[in-house]
Every structure is written in C-alpha cells, then in structure tokens.
Coordinates of C-alpha atoms and ligand atoms in Angstrom, one line a residue:
M207 CA -0.9 -30.4 3.2
K208 CA 0.2 -30.8 6.8
S209 CA -1.7 -31.5 9.6
I210 CA -4.9 -29.4 8.8
N211 CA -7.2 -29.2 12.0
I212 CA -10.6 -29.2 10.4
K213 CA -11.9 -27.9 14.0
D214 CA -9.9 -24.7 13.0
M215 CA -11.6 -24.1 9.6
N216 CA -14.6 -22.2 8.9
M217 CA -15.6 -23.2 5.3
G218 CA -16.5 -19.6 4.6
T219 CA -12.8 -18.6 4.2
T220 CA -12.0 -21.3 1.9
L221 CA -15.1 -20.6 -0.3
N222 CA -14.0 -17.1 -0.6
G223 CA -10.5 -18.1 -1.5
F224 CA -12.0 -20.5 -4.4
K225 CA -14.1 -17.4 -5.6
H226 CA -10.9 -15.3 -5.6
A227 CA -8.6 -17.8 -7.0
F228 CA -11.2 -18.5 -10.0
V229 CA -11.7 -14.8 -10.8
K230 CA -7.4 -14.2 -10.7
R231 CA -6.4 -17.5 -12.2
V232 CA -9.5 -18.4 -14.5
L233 CA -11.4 -15.7 -15.4
S234 CA -9.0 -13.0 -15.7
P235 CA -6.1 -12.8 -18.1
S236 CA -3.5 -13.2 -15.5
K237 CA -1.4 -15.7 -17.2
K238 CA -1.3 -13.6 -20.5
Y239 CA 0.1 -10.7 -18.4
K240 CA 2.8 -12.8 -16.3
K241 CA 4.3 -14.0 -19.6
L242 CA 4.5 -10.2 -20.7
L243 CA 5.9 -9.1 -17.4
D244 CA 8.6 -12.2 -17.3
Q245 CA 9.9 -10.5 -20.4
S246 CA 9.5 -7.0 -20.1
Q247 CA 11.3 -6.9 -16.6
W248 CA 14.2 -6.9 -19.0
W249 CA 13.3 -4.5 -21.5
S250 CA 15.6 -1.4 -22.2
K251 CA 14.3 1.9 -21.1
N252 CA 13.3 2.9 -24.8
E253 CA 11.4 -0.3 -25.0
L254 CA 9.6 0.4 -21.9
Q255 CA 8.9 4.2 -22.9
Y256 CA 7.6 2.7 -26.3
Y257 CA 5.1 0.2 -24.2
Q258 CA 4.0 3.0 -22.4
L259 CA 3.3 5.3 -25.2
Q260 CA 1.2 2.7 -27.0
Q261 CA -0.7 2.0 -23.9
L262 CA -1.4 5.7 -23.3
K263 CA -2.7 6.2 -26.9
R264 CA -4.9 3.3 -26.2
L265 CA -6.3 4.8 -22.9
I266 CA -6.7 8.4 -24.3
N267 CA -8.9 6.9 -27.2
L268 CA -10.9 4.9 -24.6
A269 CA -11.3 8.1 -22.3
W270 CA -12.2 10.2 -25.3
N271 CA -15.0 7.7 -27.0
Y272 CA -16.5 6.1 -23.6
V273 CA -15.8 8.0 -20.6
P274 CA -18.0 10.8 -20.0
Y275 CA -15.9 12.8 -17.6
Y276 CA -12.8 12.9 -19.8
R277 CA -14.9 13.7 -22.8
G278 CA -15.9 16.8 -21.4
A279 CA -12.4 17.6 -19.7
M280 CA -10.9 17.3 -23.0
Q281 CA -13.1 19.4 -24.8
V282 CA -12.6 22.2 -22.1
F283 CA -9.0 21.9 -22.3
N284 CA -9.2 21.7 -26.2
V285 CA -7.2 18.4 -26.3
K286 CA -8.0 15.7 -29.1
P287 CA -6.7 11.9 -29.0
E288 CA -4.2 12.8 -32.0
D289 CA -2.6 15.2 -29.8
F290 CA -0.8 12.6 -28.0
G291 CA 2.5 11.9 -29.8
S292 CA 4.8 11.2 -27.0
L293 CA 4.6 10.5 -23.1
D294 CA 5.3 14.1 -22.3
D295 CA 2.0 14.8 -23.8
L296 CA 0.2 13.3 -20.9
A297 CA 1.1 17.0 -19.3
L298 CA -2.1 18.1 -21.7
M299 CA -4.2 16.4 -19.5
P300 CA -5.7 18.0 -16.0
F301 CA -4.8 16.4 -12.7
V302 CA -7.7 14.7 -11.1
E303 CA -8.2 15.0 -7.2
K304 CA -9.9 12.5 -4.9
D305 CA -12.9 14.8 -4.7
I306 CA -13.4 14.4 -8.4
I307 CA -14.0 10.6 -7.7
R308 CA -16.1 11.6 -4.8
R309 CA -18.7 13.9 -6.6
R310 CA -18.5 12.8 -10.1
G311 CA -17.3 9.0 -10.0
E312 CA -20.1 7.6 -12.1
E313 CA -18.7 9.8 -15.0
L314 CA -15.5 8.2 -14.7
V315 CA -16.7 4.6 -15.3
S316 CA -16.5 3.5 -19.1
T317 CA -19.8 3.2 -21.0
K318 CA -18.0 0.1 -22.8
S319 CA -17.9 -1.6 -19.5
T320 CA -20.9 -3.7 -18.9
Q321 CA -22.3 -3.8 -15.2
M322 CA -21.5 -7.5 -15.0
A323 CA -18.1 -7.1 -15.5
L324 CA -17.5 -4.5 -13.0
Y325 CA -15.6 -5.2 -9.4
Q326 CA -16.0 -2.7 -6.9
C327 CA -13.5 -1.7 -4.3
H328 CA -13.2 1.1 -1.8
T329 CA -10.4 3.5 -0.4
S330 CA -9.9 3.0 3.2
G331 CA -9.2 6.6 4.5
T332 CA -9.7 7.4 8.1
T333 CA -11.3 10.6 7.5
G334 CA -14.0 11.5 4.7
T335 CA -16.2 9.4 2.7
P336 CA -14.3 6.2 1.4
L337 CA -14.2 6.4 -2.6
T338 CA -15.7 3.8 -4.6
I339 CA -13.4 2.6 -7.4
Y340 CA -14.3 0.0 -10.2
R341 CA -12.1 -2.7 -11.6
D342 CA -12.3 -4.9 -14.6
L343 CA -10.8 -8.3 -15.2
R344 CA -7.9 -6.8 -17.1
N345 CA -6.7 -4.8 -13.9
I346 CA -7.3 -7.9 -11.6
G347 CA -5.2 -10.2 -14.0
F348 CA -2.4 -7.8 -14.7
E349 CA -2.1 -7.0 -10.8
Y350 CA -2.3 -10.9 -9.6
A351 CA 0.4 -11.3 -12.5
M352 CA 2.5 -8.6 -11.0
L353 CA 2.3 -9.8 -7.6
S354 CA 3.1 -13.3 -8.6
R355 CA 6.2 -11.8 -10.2
Q356 CA 7.3 -10.0 -6.8
R357 CA 6.7 -13.7 -5.0
E358 CA 9.0 -15.0 -7.5
W359 CA 11.6 -12.1 -6.9
A360 CA 11.3 -13.1 -3.2
G361 CA 12.1 -16.8 -3.8
L362 CA 8.7 -18.3 -3.3
Q363 CA 7.3 -21.1 -5.0
P364 CA 3.8 -21.3 -6.4
G365 CA 2.8 -23.9 -3.8
D366 CA 4.5 -22.3 -0.8
R367 CA 2.0 -21.9 2.0
C368 CA 1.8 -18.2 3.3
A369 CA 0.3 -16.7 6.4
T370 CA -1.4 -13.5 6.2
L371 CA -1.9 -10.6 8.9
K372 CA -4.3 -8.1 7.8
G373 CA -7.4 -6.6 8.9
E374 CA -9.5 -10.0 8.4
L375 CA -12.6 -10.6 10.4
F376 CA -13.5 -14.0 12.0
P377 CA -16.5 -15.5 13.6
A378 CA -17.0 -14.9 17.2
T379 CA -17.1 -18.6 17.8
N380 CA -13.5 -18.9 16.7
I381 CA -12.4 -15.9 18.7
Q382 CA -14.1 -17.4 21.8
K383 CA -12.1 -20.6 21.4
G384 CA -8.8 -18.6 21.0
V385 CA -8.6 -19.5 17.4
Y386 CA -7.3 -16.2 15.7
W387 CA -6.9 -17.6 12.3
D388 CA -8.5 -19.5 9.5
L389 CA -7.3 -21.7 6.6
N390 CA -8.0 -20.9 3.2
I391 CA -7.3 -24.2 1.3
A392 CA -8.1 -22.9 -2.0
E393 CA -5.1 -20.6 -1.8
N394 CA -3.0 -22.5 0.6
K395 CA -3.1 -19.4 3.0
L396 CA -3.2 -19.3 7.1
V397 CA -5.4 -16.3 7.4
M398 CA -4.7 -14.3 10.6
S399 CA -6.4 -11.8 12.4
S400 CA -4.4 -8.4 13.4
Y401 CA -7.1 -7.2 15.4
H402 CA -6.3 -9.7 18.1
L403 CA -2.7 -9.8 18.1
A404 CA -1.7 -8.8 21.6
E405 CA 0.9 -9.8 24.4
R406 CA -1.5 -12.2 25.9
T407 CA -2.6 -13.9 22.6
V408 CA 0.7 -14.0 20.9
D409 CA 1.5 -17.5 22.0
R410 CA -1.5 -18.8 20.2
Y411 CA -0.1 -17.2 16.8
I412 CA 3.2 -18.7 17.5
D413 CA 1.5 -22.2 18.1
A414 CA -0.5 -21.7 14.7
F415 CA 2.9 -21.0 12.7
D416 CA 4.4 -24.1 14.4
K417 CA 1.4 -26.3 13.3
Y418 CA 0.8 -25.0 10.1
R419 CA 4.4 -24.2 8.8
P420 CA 3.8 -21.2 6.4
R421 CA 7.1 -20.3 4.3
A422 CA 6.3 -16.8 4.1
I423 CA 3.9 -14.2 5.9
D424 CA 2.2 -11.0 4.2
G425 CA 0.4 -8.2 5.6
Y426 CA 0.6 -4.9 7.4
P427 CA 3.8 -3.9 8.5
S428 CA 2.6 -2.6 11.8
S429 CA 1.0 -5.9 12.6
I430 CA 3.8 -8.1 11.4
Y431 CA 6.2 -5.7 13.3
A432 CA 4.2 -6.4 16.5
L433 CA 4.3 -10.1 16.0
A434 CA 8.1 -9.8 15.4
K435 CA 8.7 -7.8 18.5
F436 CA 6.6 -10.2 20.8
M437 CA 8.8 -13.1 19.2
L438 CA 12.1 -11.5 19.9
D439 CA 11.2 -10.7 23.4
R440 CA 10.9 -14.5 23.8
D441 CA 13.8 -15.4 22.0
I442 CA 11.8 -16.9 19.3
I443 CA 12.9 -17.0 15.7
I444 CA 10.6 -18.4 13.1
P445 CA 12.6 -18.7 9.6
M446 CA 10.5 -17.7 6.4
K447 CA 11.7 -17.5 3.0
A448 CA 10.4 -14.1 2.8
V449 CA 8.2 -11.5 4.4
L450 CA 5.8 -9.2 2.0
T451 CA 4.6 -6.0 3.5
S452 CA 2.0 -3.7 2.0
S453 CA -0.7 -1.1 2.8
E454 CA 1.1 1.1 5.3
T455 CA 4.3 3.1 5.0
L456 CA 7.2 0.4 5.9
A457 CA 9.5 2.1 8.7
P458 CA 13.3 1.0 8.6
E459 CA 13.0 0.2 12.4
Q460 CA 9.9 -2.4 11.4
K461 CA 11.8 -3.7 8.7
E462 CA 15.0 -4.4 10.9
V463 CA 13.0 -6.1 13.7
I464 CA 10.8 -8.1 11.2
E465 CA 14.0 -9.3 9.1
Q466 CA 15.7 -10.4 12.5
A467 CA 12.6 -12.2 13.8
F468 CA 11.6 -14.4 10.6
A469 CA 15.5 -14.5 9.4
C470 CA 14.7 -13.4 6.0
R471 CA 14.3 -10.2 3.8
V472 CA 11.3 -7.9 3.8
F473 CA 9.8 -7.4 0.3
D474 CA 7.6 -4.3 0.2
Y475 CA 4.7 -3.4 -1.8
Y476 CA 3.3 0.0 -2.5
G477 CA -0.1 0.3 -4.3
M478 CA -3.5 1.9 -3.6
A479 CA -7.1 1.2 -4.1
E480 CA -7.0 3.7 -7.0
R481 CA -4.6 1.4 -8.9
V482 CA -2.7 4.3 -10.5
A483 CA 0.8 3.1 -9.3
A484 CA 2.6 0.1 -8.3
I485 CA 6.2 0.6 -6.6
H486 CA 7.7 -2.3 -5.0
T487 CA 10.9 -3.6 -3.8
C488 CA 13.2 -6.0 -5.7
E489 CA 15.6 -8.8 -4.7
H490 CA 18.3 -6.0 -4.1
G491 CA 16.0 -4.1 -1.7
R492 CA 15.4 -1.3 -4.0
Y493 CA 11.8 0.6 -4.9
H494 CA 11.0 -0.1 -8.5
V495 CA 8.2 1.7 -10.3
V496 CA 6.3 -0.9 -12.3
P497 CA 6.2 1.1 -15.8
E498 CA 3.8 -1.5 -17.4
Y499 CA 1.2 -1.1 -14.6
S500 CA 1.0 2.7 -14.9
I501 CA 2.8 5.8 -16.0
V502 CA 3.8 7.5 -12.6
E503 CA 4.8 11.1 -12.5
F504 CA 6.7 12.6 -9.7
V505 CA 5.5 16.2 -9.2
R506 CA 7.0 19.1 -7.2
N507 CA 5.1 20.4 -4.6
G508 CA 6.1 23.8 -2.9
N509 CA 5.7 22.7 0.5
L510 CA 8.0 19.7 0.1
A511 CA 11.6 19.6 0.7
D512 CA 14.2 18.9 -2.1
G513 CA 14.1 15.6 -3.4
Y514 CA 10.6 14.7 -2.4
F515 CA 7.8 14.7 -4.7
E516 CA 4.1 13.9 -5.0
I517 CA 3.1 10.8 -6.7
V518 CA 0.6 11.2 -9.5
G519 CA -0.4 8.1 -11.3
T520 CA -2.0 7.1 -14.6
A521 CA -3.7 3.7 -14.8
L522 CA -2.6 1.9 -18.0
N523 CA -4.6 -1.1 -17.0
N524 CA -8.0 -0.4 -15.8
D525 CA -10.4 0.1 -18.6
A526 CA -13.6 0.1 -16.2
M527 CA -12.6 3.4 -14.7
P528 CA -9.3 4.9 -16.4
L529 CA -7.9 7.4 -13.8
I530 CA -5.2 9.7 -15.7
R531 CA -3.1 12.0 -13.7
Y532 CA -4.7 11.2 -10.5
R533 CA -3.3 12.7 -7.3
V534 CA -2.6 10.0 -5.0
G535 CA -1.8 12.0 -2.0
D536 CA 1.5 10.3 -1.3
I537 CA 5.0 11.3 -1.3
A538 CA 8.2 9.6 -2.5
R539 CA 11.8 10.4 -2.3
V540 CA 13.1 10.0 -5.9
S541 CA 16.4 8.5 -6.7
Q542 CA 18.3 9.3 -9.9
G543 CA 20.6 6.1 -9.5
S544 CA 20.0 2.5 -11.1
C545 CA 19.7 -0.7 -9.3
T546 CA 22.1 -3.6 -9.6
C547 CA 19.4 -6.1 -10.3
G548 CA 19.7 -4.9 -14.0
R549 CA 16.2 -3.7 -14.6
E550 CA 15.5 -0.5 -15.9
Y551 CA 12.7 0.5 -14.0
P552 CA 12.8 3.9 -12.2
V553 CA 14.1 3.7 -8.9
V554 CA 12.6 5.3 -5.8
D555 CA 14.4 5.8 -2.7
A556 CA 11.5 5.3 -0.4
I557 CA 8.1 6.0 0.0
V558 CA 7.9 8.4 2.9
G559 CA 4.0 8.2 3.4
R560 CA 0.8 10.2 2.8
T561 CA 0.8 13.9 2.5
D562 CA -1.3 13.6 5.5
D563 CA 2.0 11.8 7.3
Y564 CA 3.2 15.3 8.0
V565 CA 2.6 17.7 10.9
V566 CA 2.5 21.4 10.6
T567 CA 4.4 23.7 12.8
P568 CA 2.7 27.2 13.7
S569 CA 4.9 28.8 11.1
G570 CA 3.3 26.4 8.3
K571 CA 6.6 24.4 8.1
L572 CA 5.8 20.7 7.2
V573 CA 7.7 18.1 9.3
G574 CA 7.8 14.5 7.7
R575 CA 9.8 11.4 8.3
L576 CA 8.8 11.3 11.8
D577 CA 9.3 7.7 12.1
H578 CA 13.0 8.6 12.9
I579 CA 12.0 9.6 16.4
F580 CA 11.4 6.0 17.2
K581 CA 15.0 5.0 16.2
G582 CA 16.6 2.7 18.7
A583 CA 13.1 2.7 20.7
R584 CA 12.8 -1.2 20.7
N585 CA 10.5 -1.4 23.6
L586 CA 7.4 0.0 22.4
I587 CA 4.8 -2.0 20.4
Q588 CA 2.9 0.8 18.6
A589 CA 2.9 4.5 18.4
Q590 CA 1.0 7.0 16.6
I591 CA 1.4 10.9 16.4
Y592 CA -1.7 13.0 16.7
Q593 CA -1.8 16.9 16.0
P594 CA -5.1 18.4 17.1
N595 CA -3.8 21.7 16.2
R596 CA -0.6 23.5 15.0
Q597 CA 0.5 24.2 18.9
R598 CA -0.1 20.6 20.0
I599 CA 1.3 17.1 19.3
V600 CA 0.2 14.0 21.1
L601 CA 2.4 11.1 21.0
R602 CA 0.2 8.0 21.5
V603 CA 2.4 4.9 22.7
V604 CA 1.6 1.3 23.5
P605 CA 4.6 0.4 25.5
D606 CA 5.8 -3.2 26.3
R607 CA 6.8 -4.1 29.9
T608 CA 10.2 -2.8 29.9
F609 CA 9.4 0.7 28.6
T610 CA 10.6 3.3 31.0
K611 CA 9.6 6.8 31.7
K612 CA 13.1 7.8 30.5
D613 CA 12.5 6.1 27.1
G614 CA 9.4 8.3 26.6
E615 CA 11.3 11.5 27.3
R616 CA 13.8 10.5 24.9
I617 CA 11.2 10.0 22.2
L618 CA 9.6 13.3 23.1
Q619 CA 13.1 15.0 23.0
K620 CA 13.5 14.1 19.5
L621 CA 10.1 14.9 18.4
H622 CA 10.5 18.5 20.2
E623 CA 13.8 18.9 18.3
R624 CA 12.1 18.0 14.8
V625 CA 8.9 20.6 15.5
G626 CA 10.7 23.3 17.2
D627 CA 9.5 25.8 19.9
G628 CA 6.0 27.0 19.9
V629 CA 4.6 23.1 19.7
N630 CA 3.5 21.6 22.8
C631 CA 4.5 17.9 22.8
E632 CA 3.2 15.3 25.0
I633 CA 2.9 11.5 25.5
E634 CA -0.2 9.5 26.2
Y635 CA 0.2 6.0 27.2
V636 CA -2.6 3.6 25.8
P637 CA -3.5 0.0 25.7
Y638 CA -3.9 0.0 21.8
I639 CA -4.0 2.3 18.7
A640 CA -7.4 2.5 16.9
R641 CA -7.2 1.1 13.6
T642 CA -8.9 2.1 10.3
R643 CA -12.0 0.4 8.9
R644 CA -9.5 -2.1 7.2
G645 CA -7.7 -2.9 10.3
K646 CA -4.6 -0.7 9.5
I647 CA -2.7 1.9 11.7
K648 CA -2.0 5.4 10.6
S649 CA 1.4 6.5 12.0
V650 CA 0.4 10.2 11.8
I651 CA -2.8 11.9 12.1
S652 CA -3.0 15.6 11.8
E653 CA -6.3 17.6 11.7
V654 CA -4.3 20.6 10.4
E655 CA -5.2 21.4 6.8
I656 CA -1.7 21.2 4.8
F657 CA -2.3 21.3 1.1
N658 CA -4.2 23.5 -1.2
H659 CA -6.0 21.2 -3.5
C660 CA -7.2 21.7 -7.1
T661 CA -4.2 23.5 -8.3
E662 CA -5.6 23.2 -11.9
E663 CA -8.8 24.2 -12.9
D664 CA -11.5 21.7 -12.5
P665 CA -13.2 21.0 -15.9
R666 CA -16.8 20.9 -15.3
Ligands
ZN809 ZN1 16.4 -3.9 -8.4

C-alpha cells in the first residue's frame, strides 16, 4: 500500500472497516450470490421472470406464516399463498406506505428472525421521523454481491483503492489539523468528509488524492460534483477508472462535469434504505432494474406526466422485514427500449427524483425536472429550490467567484418559465446548503402537500 501516513489514521475507521468486511465477505452469503449474479445477468427475460416467480412464492409463504402484518392484510383481502401462480398475482396484495412502517414496523418483522441476526438501518428523510428498517445477512450478502458486480462493470479490480465522499464524521482532532479524511485499511478506502469540502479546503483534498492515489471515487453526486468543479476551476484533472455515485439524484450537468474532472465514466446507483429496488447503470450508461434483487412495478399516478411512473418495489432478498409492494415515493421515466450491453434487464431512462422533488403551482400542476434550469450554469457550486407555499419559490444558490448577477437572472428566468405566472420566484445567495442528517443535499424542498396517500384500503 503506497505511502500510508500513520499520522493521518484514526484506528476507529479501519476497525469499523474490518467489522463491515467481515459481515459482508465472511458471515453473509455474498459469494454464493455473486456466482448467481454473474450468470443471471445473461439470462433471457423468461428465465428472469421464472426466477422472480419462484422467489415471490417463497416470499409470500414467509409473509403468510411469519409476518403478523401480512398475515392480517392477506386475511382482510382474502388472499392465500396458493393464489400466487404468476407475477401478475402480486397485484392481489395491497400497497404499503411509509406510514405503515412508521406505525406498525414491528409487525413487519418476521417472527422467524432471531434478534441476533437482525441489522438495523434508518431512512434519512429531511422531514418526519426516520424509519427503522431491519435487514438480515441474506440481504447484506445479496447487496454486496450486486455492488461488487457493478464495480466490475465499471472496470474496477477487487484490490483497487477507492476514495469515498459521503456524510462521514471525523474526530475534531483530525479536522483541526486540516485532515479531512481517514484511511480504512480493511477495505482499502480513503474515506473523505463531504461536510468540509469547500473552496478554502479543496487543495487539501487534492493533495490527499495525490498521496493515496485512489483508482475510483464513490459518494454523493452533489459532493463529487463540487469537488470536480473546484478542480476544473484550477485546471486540474485527476484520471480515475470510474466514479460511482449514489444516494441522491444525479443531474446530467453534474455527470458531465464529474466525467470531465476525473476523465472517466460515472456509474450511478439508485437504491434506498428500505431495499425494495435497485436500479443502476451499466457500461453503456443505461439504467437497469436488477430483477434478481426485487420486483419493481412502475405505477401510474394521475399527477404525473406521460411516461413518468411511481416506483413500487417488492424486496425478494430481505427475509427479516419483507416489504411487499412498497411505495418508495420516487419517480422514474420508463423506457420501452433495450440496451446494447445485451442484458435483458428492464431499462429505465432516468430516475427523476423523489415525488417530493416537485413544486406545485397555484393551479395544482406538478413541475419536476427542475435541474434543467441549471443547464449551462457552470459557475455555481450548489443550489436548492425551496418552496414555502404555492405562491413563492426561493432559489438558494452557492455561487463561485465568477458568478454574476446576470447568471442569477438567467436561472430565475428559466425557473419562471417553468412554473408560470402567479408564482413569485426569488434568488437567495447562501454560503452553503444545509445537509440532511446523512450529509446529503436535497435539490428540492417543497412544503406544499403533493399527493394523497393511501389510495388503497389500509388493512388493519
Ligand atoms: Zn446495459
């Protein structure tokens, strides 16, 4: 391992890394699933559907026998495990909303799981109480195998060092010394803080890249974009094998700037703490639904324009808390086409963000894809659209040194064109955009209620 500076290290990060690596690589059945996924990526559509049906039957039996919430729901809806003869029969089950997890989460945990074998994680929503999700080793192993396969698609070797730029917290002693990263030797990672990345600290980050030479970088698109932007402003390009983004919607503008700064392709991953859908890009840049991971339904919603659907997912690999027909609250633009990579996985044109990435006009029209207003605006570092009510939208902008009043007016004009008259649009210059608990940035925050939830009866 090249020039590790022990002074930069905090053993906690590496010890944590050993713990994670042990769970993922030794305790979980990740090797078995990697073998399966290496083969199944080349299965025909029929073979994939057959696999999904077998897994669905297994899941429904588990839900009926061991999950109190589903036992009750199936009794209310008069559904039995033997009713599931095809994938279409999934529609016999009711949708599950976030609110059900919030109120009745414990009843969604399988009584077959032993407390010892449960791993807890939480959703990171900016509003409302975070949800607690339980996972088991099967889920951890499957996900690790799936992400390992995407790294292979991205051209990475198992030993390649990766830098991560996510919402990691570091000891104050490191930060005071101007060390905004730590080394995780167990997983060969250079773990960097997204909280401290700014114009005045960026040279330290670039020095760390120089010193530890990662071959790839993974993290939040907003953080990697900010880093890429600072680098390009300094005429610095650091070639990598790949950049892997996740956890936030990747805007086309961000992708372009990141690919330029790191002279490689961006591989995006879409997933969520509830683990009911995995959609990620292949070597050809198209988004694929991973059908072995879950059954994803694209559901019509009257509030959305043609071609846009709500993502509803059924987890095939989490026996601890099997979520069936879970409404994630995200929207995708679905494609009818196929991909030239040869895999028969369903193709999605784009994940266009959460249902709450929309603003609402006074007439009730939903306006999404607002990232387009930033097209061509390369001299801003971060931005956020905030809608306090139907009549007002505030555009929060972190400008760089070359940002002019005219640039601001141009963006405001584009915003105005999209939301129409009757909405007051204004710009607010801020030194930074507040991040969520996990250090993410939400591109749109609207305080206006958009959807009527619970379109189906709640089976209490
Ligand atoms: Zn493909």
